[in-house]
Amino acid sequence: MKKILLILVGGTICSAVNGKGMLAVSEGAGVQIKTNFEKSDSYYADKAEIELSENLLILSENMTVGKWNLMIDAYRKYTREKRYDGVIFAHGTDTLAYSAALFSMILSNTDVPVFFVSANENLDSKRSNGNDNFRNAVECICRGIEPNVYVVYRNLSDGQTYLHLASRIEQCRNYSEDFYSAGMMNITGILEDNFEEYFDRIKREYPKEKRRSFIDVYGDWQLEGRVLVIFPYVGIDYDAFDYGRFSAVLHGTYHSGTACAESGENYGKSSILYMIDKCAERGVDTYFSPSKLTGEVYETMGIIGEHTAPKNYKIKFLYGCTTEAAYAKLVLAYSVFKDKSEIAKFIDTECNFENIVK
């Protein structure tokens, strides 16, 4: 008998239609998830003991750094005695990629498998993939998947179920009900027969000895909202942000790793050089992702380098990971570590295979 903890975060998988005809998080969601699995035809329906946490009742779109702390506290509370064979977070789809990336780094040294599961529609809907996603997570744990942090999700476009490393998953795109990640593995049907082949591949590609643990989940720390994220768009006004409230800025890029970098003596407020100067004046560390200064890059990146190098500004280019993973890593860095050298070491070191491009 495998003992599994189900942490009820919220989101669609924990929702029901309310009296106004709208989806809202439901107190009874955990019982429904558990009951549906126990009534399923899964071989493990009566071989997995599922224990429920209290329901955090958080709609995915309402996730905040403070509510991340509630998730961490729930994990600490229920797992401190280490008596589970696996943990499953029932989480909404909107911010799933951010939460999964965060926990992939906090739990990079986990000795039990941890899964994030969600649903495209509430569990009463015939279109919902929530029951399948939960079932696959339970079966992976029961079959002995390598300890790590994962997302399992059945895409709606092709009906296939994919296993994702949590550190690599990207947000679901607009007008889509599918999730994607670098190296995602199609596990549709594997749990009936040749699962050993796939689980051996996971051990080979993501060996535990190559993961780096910097954070004790049971340590005396809390996350703080000290990182500002800015995405470029046509006509952006960098004067609109209150940089002084933050310790770091994570600036996204267009698909080619660029952002507006018009130069000259009178460059305007739409140039990233203006933002760089503002951050430097306030002692705010600046990061760009996904972008780099070396290799065959656009002229605009060279302009940024020419602007910052003589002034010794604290600028860092994060290349290789998703924006979701970059943000999660920075939030952790500026919350857990106080020394600048510790922050830099954590950011520069791959924790849990988050670098999808070398």
Coordinates of C-alpha atoms in Angstrom, one line a residue:
M1 CA 0.0 0.0 0.0
K2 CA 1.4 3.4 -1.1
K3 CA 0.6 6.3 1.1
I4 CA 0.1 9.5 -0.9
L5 CA -0.5 13.1 0.3
L6 CA -2.9 15.2 -1.8
I7 CA -2.4 18.9 -1.2
L8 CA -5.5 20.8 -2.3
V9 CA -4.4 24.1 -3.7
G10 CA -7.4 25.0 -5.7
G11 CA -8.0 25.9 -9.4
T12 CA -10.4 24.2 -11.8
I13 CA -9.5 20.7 -10.6
C14 CA -10.8 21.8 -7.2
S15 CA -13.8 23.8 -8.5
A16 CA -17.6 23.4 -9.0
V17 CA -20.3 25.5 -10.5
N18 CA -21.7 27.8 -7.9
G19 CA -25.2 29.3 -7.5
K20 CA -24.3 32.1 -10.0
G21 CA -23.4 29.6 -12.7
M22 CA -19.7 30.4 -12.3
L23 CA -16.8 28.2 -11.4
A24 CA -15.5 28.6 -7.8
V25 CA -13.2 26.6 -5.6
S26 CA -15.1 23.9 -3.7
E27 CA -14.6 22.7 -0.2
G28 CA -15.5 19.1 -1.2
A29 CA -13.1 18.9 -4.2
G30 CA -10.6 16.7 -2.4
V31 CA -13.2 14.1 -1.5
Q32 CA -14.4 14.1 -5.1
I33 CA -10.9 13.6 -6.6
K34 CA -10.2 10.8 -4.1
T35 CA -13.6 9.1 -4.6
N36 CA -13.4 9.3 -8.4
F37 CA -10.1 7.5 -8.3
E38 CA -11.2 4.9 -5.9
K39 CA -14.2 4.1 -8.1
S40 CA -12.0 4.0 -11.3
D41 CA -10.8 0.8 -13.0
S42 CA -7.2 1.6 -12.0
Y43 CA -5.2 -1.4 -10.7
Y44 CA -4.1 0.8 -7.8
A45 CA -7.6 2.0 -6.9
D46 CA -7.5 0.0 -3.7
K47 CA -3.7 -0.1 -3.3
A48 CA -3.1 3.6 -2.7
E49 CA -4.0 5.3 0.5
I50 CA -4.7 9.0 -0.2
E51 CA -4.6 11.5 2.6
L52 CA -6.1 15.0 2.1
S53 CA -4.7 18.3 3.3
E54 CA -7.0 21.2 4.1
N55 CA -8.2 23.0 1.0
L56 CA -6.3 26.2 0.4
L57 CA -9.2 27.4 -1.9
I58 CA -6.9 29.4 -4.3
L59 CA -8.0 30.0 -7.8
S60 CA -5.0 29.7 -10.0
E61 CA -5.2 33.2 -11.4
N62 CA -5.3 34.5 -7.8
M63 CA -1.9 33.0 -6.9
T64 CA 0.5 35.4 -5.2
V65 CA 3.9 35.1 -3.6
G66 CA 2.1 35.2 -0.2
K67 CA -0.1 32.3 -1.3
W68 CA 3.0 30.4 -2.4
N69 CA 4.0 30.6 1.2
L70 CA 0.7 28.9 2.1
M71 CA 1.6 26.1 -0.2
I72 CA 5.0 25.7 1.3
D73 CA 3.6 25.8 4.8
A74 CA 1.1 23.0 3.9
Y75 CA 3.9 20.9 2.5
R76 CA 6.0 21.5 5.6
K77 CA 3.1 20.7 7.9
Y78 CA 2.2 17.4 6.3
T79 CA 5.6 16.0 5.3
R80 CA 7.9 17.0 8.1
E81 CA 7.7 13.4 9.5
K82 CA 8.4 12.0 6.0
R83 CA 5.8 9.3 6.1
Y84 CA 4.5 9.5 2.5
D85 CA 5.5 7.6 -0.6
G86 CA 4.5 10.6 -2.8
V87 CA 2.9 14.0 -2.9
I88 CA 0.4 15.4 -5.3
F89 CA -0.5 19.1 -5.6
A90 CA -4.0 19.7 -7.1
H91 CA -3.4 23.1 -8.8
G92 CA -5.1 25.4 -11.3
T93 CA -3.7 25.6 -14.9
D94 CA -3.2 29.4 -15.1
T95 CA -0.2 29.6 -12.9
L96 CA 0.7 25.9 -12.8
A97 CA 4.0 26.5 -14.6
Y98 CA 5.2 29.1 -12.1
S99 CA 4.3 27.0 -9.0
A100 CA 5.8 23.8 -10.5
A101 CA 9.1 25.6 -11.4
L102 CA 9.3 27.0 -7.9
F103 CA 8.8 23.6 -6.1
S104 CA 11.2 21.9 -8.6
M105 CA 14.0 24.1 -7.1
I106 CA 12.8 24.0 -3.5
L107 CA 12.5 20.2 -3.6
S108 CA 15.4 19.4 -6.0
N109 CA 16.6 16.8 -3.4
T110 CA 13.2 15.2 -2.8
D111 CA 13.4 11.5 -1.9
V112 CA 9.8 10.9 -3.0
P113 CA 8.0 11.8 -6.3
V114 CA 6.0 15.1 -6.2
F115 CA 3.4 15.7 -8.9
F116 CA 1.4 18.8 -9.9
V117 CA -2.0 17.9 -11.5
S118 CA -4.7 20.2 -12.9
A119 CA -7.8 20.0 -15.1
N120 CA -9.1 21.9 -18.2
E121 CA -12.6 21.8 -16.8
N122 CA -14.2 20.8 -13.4
L123 CA -14.4 17.1 -12.6
D124 CA -18.1 16.9 -13.4
S125 CA -17.6 17.8 -17.0
K126 CA -17.3 15.1 -19.6
R127 CA -14.5 17.0 -21.2
S128 CA -12.4 17.3 -18.1
N129 CA -9.0 15.6 -18.0
G130 CA -8.6 16.1 -14.3
N131 CA -9.5 12.6 -13.2
D132 CA -7.1 11.1 -15.8
N133 CA -4.3 13.5 -14.8
F134 CA -4.7 12.5 -11.1
R135 CA -4.9 8.8 -11.9
N136 CA -1.7 8.9 -13.9
A137 CA 0.1 10.8 -11.1
V138 CA -1.0 8.1 -8.6
E139 CA 0.0 5.3 -10.9
C140 CA 3.4 6.8 -11.6
I141 CA 4.0 7.0 -7.8
C142 CA 2.8 3.5 -7.2
R143 CA 4.9 2.1 -10.1
G144 CA 8.1 3.6 -8.6
I145 CA 8.9 6.6 -10.7
E146 CA 12.2 8.3 -9.9
P147 CA 11.8 10.9 -7.1
N148 CA 11.6 14.4 -8.6
V149 CA 9.0 17.1 -9.2
Y150 CA 6.7 16.5 -12.2
V151 CA 3.6 17.6 -14.0
V152 CA 1.4 15.1 -15.7
Y153 CA -1.3 16.3 -18.1
R154 CA -3.4 15.0 -21.0
N155 CA -3.4 17.5 -23.8
L156 CA -6.8 18.1 -25.4
S157 CA -5.6 18.7 -29.0
D158 CA -4.2 15.1 -29.5
G159 CA -5.7 13.2 -26.5
Q160 CA -2.2 12.2 -25.4
T161 CA -0.9 12.3 -21.8
Y162 CA 2.5 13.8 -21.2
L163 CA 5.0 13.7 -18.3
H164 CA 6.8 17.0 -17.8
L165 CA 9.8 17.8 -15.6
A166 CA 8.4 20.6 -13.4
S167 CA 11.4 22.8 -13.9
R168 CA 10.8 22.9 -17.7
I169 CA 7.1 23.3 -18.2
E170 CA 5.7 26.5 -19.9
Q171 CA 2.4 28.2 -19.4
C172 CA -0.5 27.0 -21.3
R173 CA -0.9 29.4 -24.3
N174 CA -4.0 31.5 -25.1
Y175 CA -6.8 29.6 -26.8
S176 CA -5.2 26.3 -25.9
E177 CA -5.8 23.5 -23.5
D178 CA -2.3 22.0 -23.9
F179 CA 0.9 22.1 -22.0
Y180 CA 4.4 21.8 -23.4
S181 CA 8.0 21.5 -22.1
A182 CA 11.4 20.6 -23.5
G183 CA 11.9 16.8 -23.2
M184 CA 8.2 16.1 -22.4
M185 CA 7.5 12.4 -22.5
N186 CA 4.4 10.8 -24.0
I187 CA 3.3 8.3 -21.4
T188 CA -0.1 7.4 -22.9
G189 CA -0.7 3.8 -22.1
I190 CA 2.7 3.0 -20.7
L191 CA 1.5 2.3 -17.3
E192 CA -0.2 -0.9 -18.5
D193 CA 2.9 -2.5 -19.8
N194 CA 6.4 -1.0 -20.6
F195 CA 6.6 1.6 -17.9
E196 CA 10.1 0.3 -16.8
E197 CA 11.6 1.4 -20.1
Y198 CA 10.3 5.0 -19.6
F199 CA 11.2 5.2 -15.9
D200 CA 14.7 4.0 -16.7
R201 CA 15.0 6.7 -19.3
I202 CA 14.0 9.3 -16.6
K203 CA 16.8 8.0 -14.3
R204 CA 19.3 8.3 -17.1
E205 CA 18.3 11.7 -18.3
Y206 CA 17.7 13.4 -14.9
P207 CA 19.9 11.5 -12.4
K208 CA 19.6 12.6 -8.8
E209 CA 23.4 13.1 -8.5
K210 CA 23.3 15.9 -11.0
R211 CA 20.7 17.9 -9.0
R212 CA 21.9 20.6 -6.7
S213 CA 20.1 21.4 -3.4
F214 CA 20.5 24.9 -2.0
I215 CA 17.3 25.2 0.0
D216 CA 16.0 23.4 3.0
V217 CA 12.2 23.4 2.6
Y218 CA 11.9 23.1 6.4
G219 CA 14.2 26.0 7.0
D220 CA 13.1 29.3 8.7
W221 CA 12.4 31.4 5.6
Q222 CA 9.4 32.8 3.7
L223 CA 9.1 34.0 0.2
E224 CA 9.0 37.8 -0.4
G225 CA 7.7 39.7 -3.5
R226 CA 11.0 41.4 -4.3
V227 CA 11.2 40.7 -8.0
L228 CA 9.5 42.8 -10.7
V229 CA 8.9 41.2 -14.1
I230 CA 8.6 43.3 -17.2
F231 CA 7.7 42.0 -20.7
P232 CA 8.5 44.1 -23.7
Y233 CA 5.8 45.5 -26.0
V234 CA 5.6 48.1 -28.7
G235 CA 5.7 51.6 -27.1
I236 CA 6.6 50.5 -23.5
D237 CA 7.2 53.4 -21.1
Y238 CA 9.9 52.5 -18.6
D239 CA 9.0 55.5 -16.5
A240 CA 5.8 53.7 -15.4
F241 CA 7.5 51.3 -13.0
D242 CA 8.4 51.9 -9.4
Y243 CA 11.8 50.2 -9.4
G244 CA 12.8 51.2 -5.9
R245 CA 10.3 48.8 -4.4
F246 CA 12.2 45.8 -5.6
S247 CA 15.6 44.1 -5.2
A248 CA 15.7 42.8 -8.8
V249 CA 14.0 43.2 -12.1
L250 CA 13.5 40.3 -14.6
H251 CA 13.1 41.7 -18.1
G252 CA 11.7 39.3 -20.7
T253 CA 12.5 39.5 -24.4
Y254 CA 10.9 39.1 -27.8
H255 CA 11.3 35.6 -29.3
S256 CA 14.7 36.4 -30.8
G257 CA 16.1 37.4 -27.4
T258 CA 15.8 41.2 -28.0
A259 CA 14.2 44.3 -26.6
C260 CA 14.1 47.9 -27.7
A261 CA 17.6 49.3 -27.2
E262 CA 17.6 52.6 -29.1
S263 CA 20.7 54.5 -28.2
G264 CA 22.2 58.0 -28.5
E265 CA 22.3 60.9 -26.2
N266 CA 18.5 61.4 -26.3
Y267 CA 17.3 57.9 -26.1
G268 CA 13.7 57.8 -25.0
K269 CA 11.7 56.1 -22.2
S270 CA 10.9 53.2 -24.5
S271 CA 14.5 52.2 -24.6
I272 CA 15.7 49.5 -22.2
L273 CA 18.7 51.6 -21.6
Y274 CA 16.4 54.1 -19.8
M275 CA 15.3 51.2 -17.5
I276 CA 18.8 50.0 -16.9
D277 CA 19.8 53.5 -15.7
K278 CA 16.8 53.8 -13.4
C279 CA 17.6 50.4 -11.8
A280 CA 21.2 51.3 -11.4
E281 CA 20.3 54.6 -9.7
R282 CA 18.3 52.6 -7.1
G283 CA 20.7 49.7 -6.6
V284 CA 18.3 47.2 -8.3
D285 CA 19.8 44.1 -9.9
T286 CA 18.7 43.6 -13.5
Y287 CA 18.3 40.3 -15.3
F288 CA 17.3 39.5 -18.9
S289 CA 15.7 36.2 -20.0
P290 CA 16.0 34.5 -22.3
S291 CA 18.9 36.4 -23.8
K292 CA 22.6 36.5 -24.1
L293 CA 25.4 38.8 -25.1
T294 CA 27.8 36.3 -26.8
G295 CA 27.6 34.5 -30.1
E296 CA 25.5 35.6 -33.1
V297 CA 23.2 38.1 -31.4
Y298 CA 21.4 41.2 -32.7
E299 CA 23.0 44.6 -32.6
T300 CA 20.6 45.8 -29.9
M301 CA 22.3 43.3 -27.5
G302 CA 25.6 44.8 -28.3
I303 CA 24.3 48.2 -27.5
I304 CA 23.2 47.1 -24.1
G305 CA 26.7 45.7 -23.4
E306 CA 28.3 48.9 -24.6
H307 CA 26.0 51.0 -22.4
T308 CA 26.5 48.9 -19.2
A309 CA 30.1 47.8 -19.3
P310 CA 31.8 51.1 -18.7
K311 CA 29.4 51.9 -15.8
N312 CA 29.9 48.5 -14.1
Y313 CA 26.1 48.1 -13.8
K314 CA 24.8 44.9 -12.3
I315 CA 23.3 43.3 -15.4
K316 CA 23.0 39.5 -15.9
F317 CA 21.7 37.6 -18.9
L318 CA 19.8 34.3 -18.0
Y319 CA 19.9 32.1 -21.1
G320 CA 18.7 28.5 -21.3
C321 CA 15.7 28.3 -19.0
T322 CA 12.1 29.3 -19.3
T323 CA 10.9 32.6 -18.1
E324 CA 8.7 30.8 -15.5
A325 CA 11.8 29.0 -14.1
A326 CA 13.9 32.2 -14.2
Y327 CA 11.2 34.1 -12.2
A328 CA 10.8 31.3 -9.6
K329 CA 14.6 31.1 -9.2
L330 CA 15.0 34.9 -8.7
V331 CA 12.1 34.9 -6.1
L332 CA 13.8 32.2 -4.2
A333 CA 17.3 33.8 -4.5
Y334 CA 16.1 37.2 -3.1
S335 CA 14.0 35.6 -0.4
V336 CA 16.2 32.9 1.0
F337 CA 19.7 34.3 0.6
K338 CA 20.9 37.6 1.9
D339 CA 24.5 37.6 0.8
K340 CA 25.1 38.7 -2.8
S341 CA 27.6 35.9 -3.4
E342 CA 25.1 33.3 -2.3
I343 CA 22.4 34.8 -4.6
A344 CA 24.8 34.8 -7.5
K345 CA 25.9 31.2 -6.9
F346 CA 22.3 30.0 -6.7
I347 CA 21.3 31.8 -9.9
D348 CA 24.4 30.6 -11.8
T349 CA 24.0 26.9 -10.7
E350 CA 21.6 24.6 -12.4
C351 CA 19.4 23.1 -9.7
N352 CA 17.1 20.6 -11.3
F353 CA 17.7 20.4 -15.1
E354 CA 15.9 23.8 -15.7
N355 CA 18.4 24.7 -18.4
I356 CA 16.8 23.5 -21.6
V357 CA 19.4 25.2 -23.9
K358 CA 23.1 25.0 -23.1

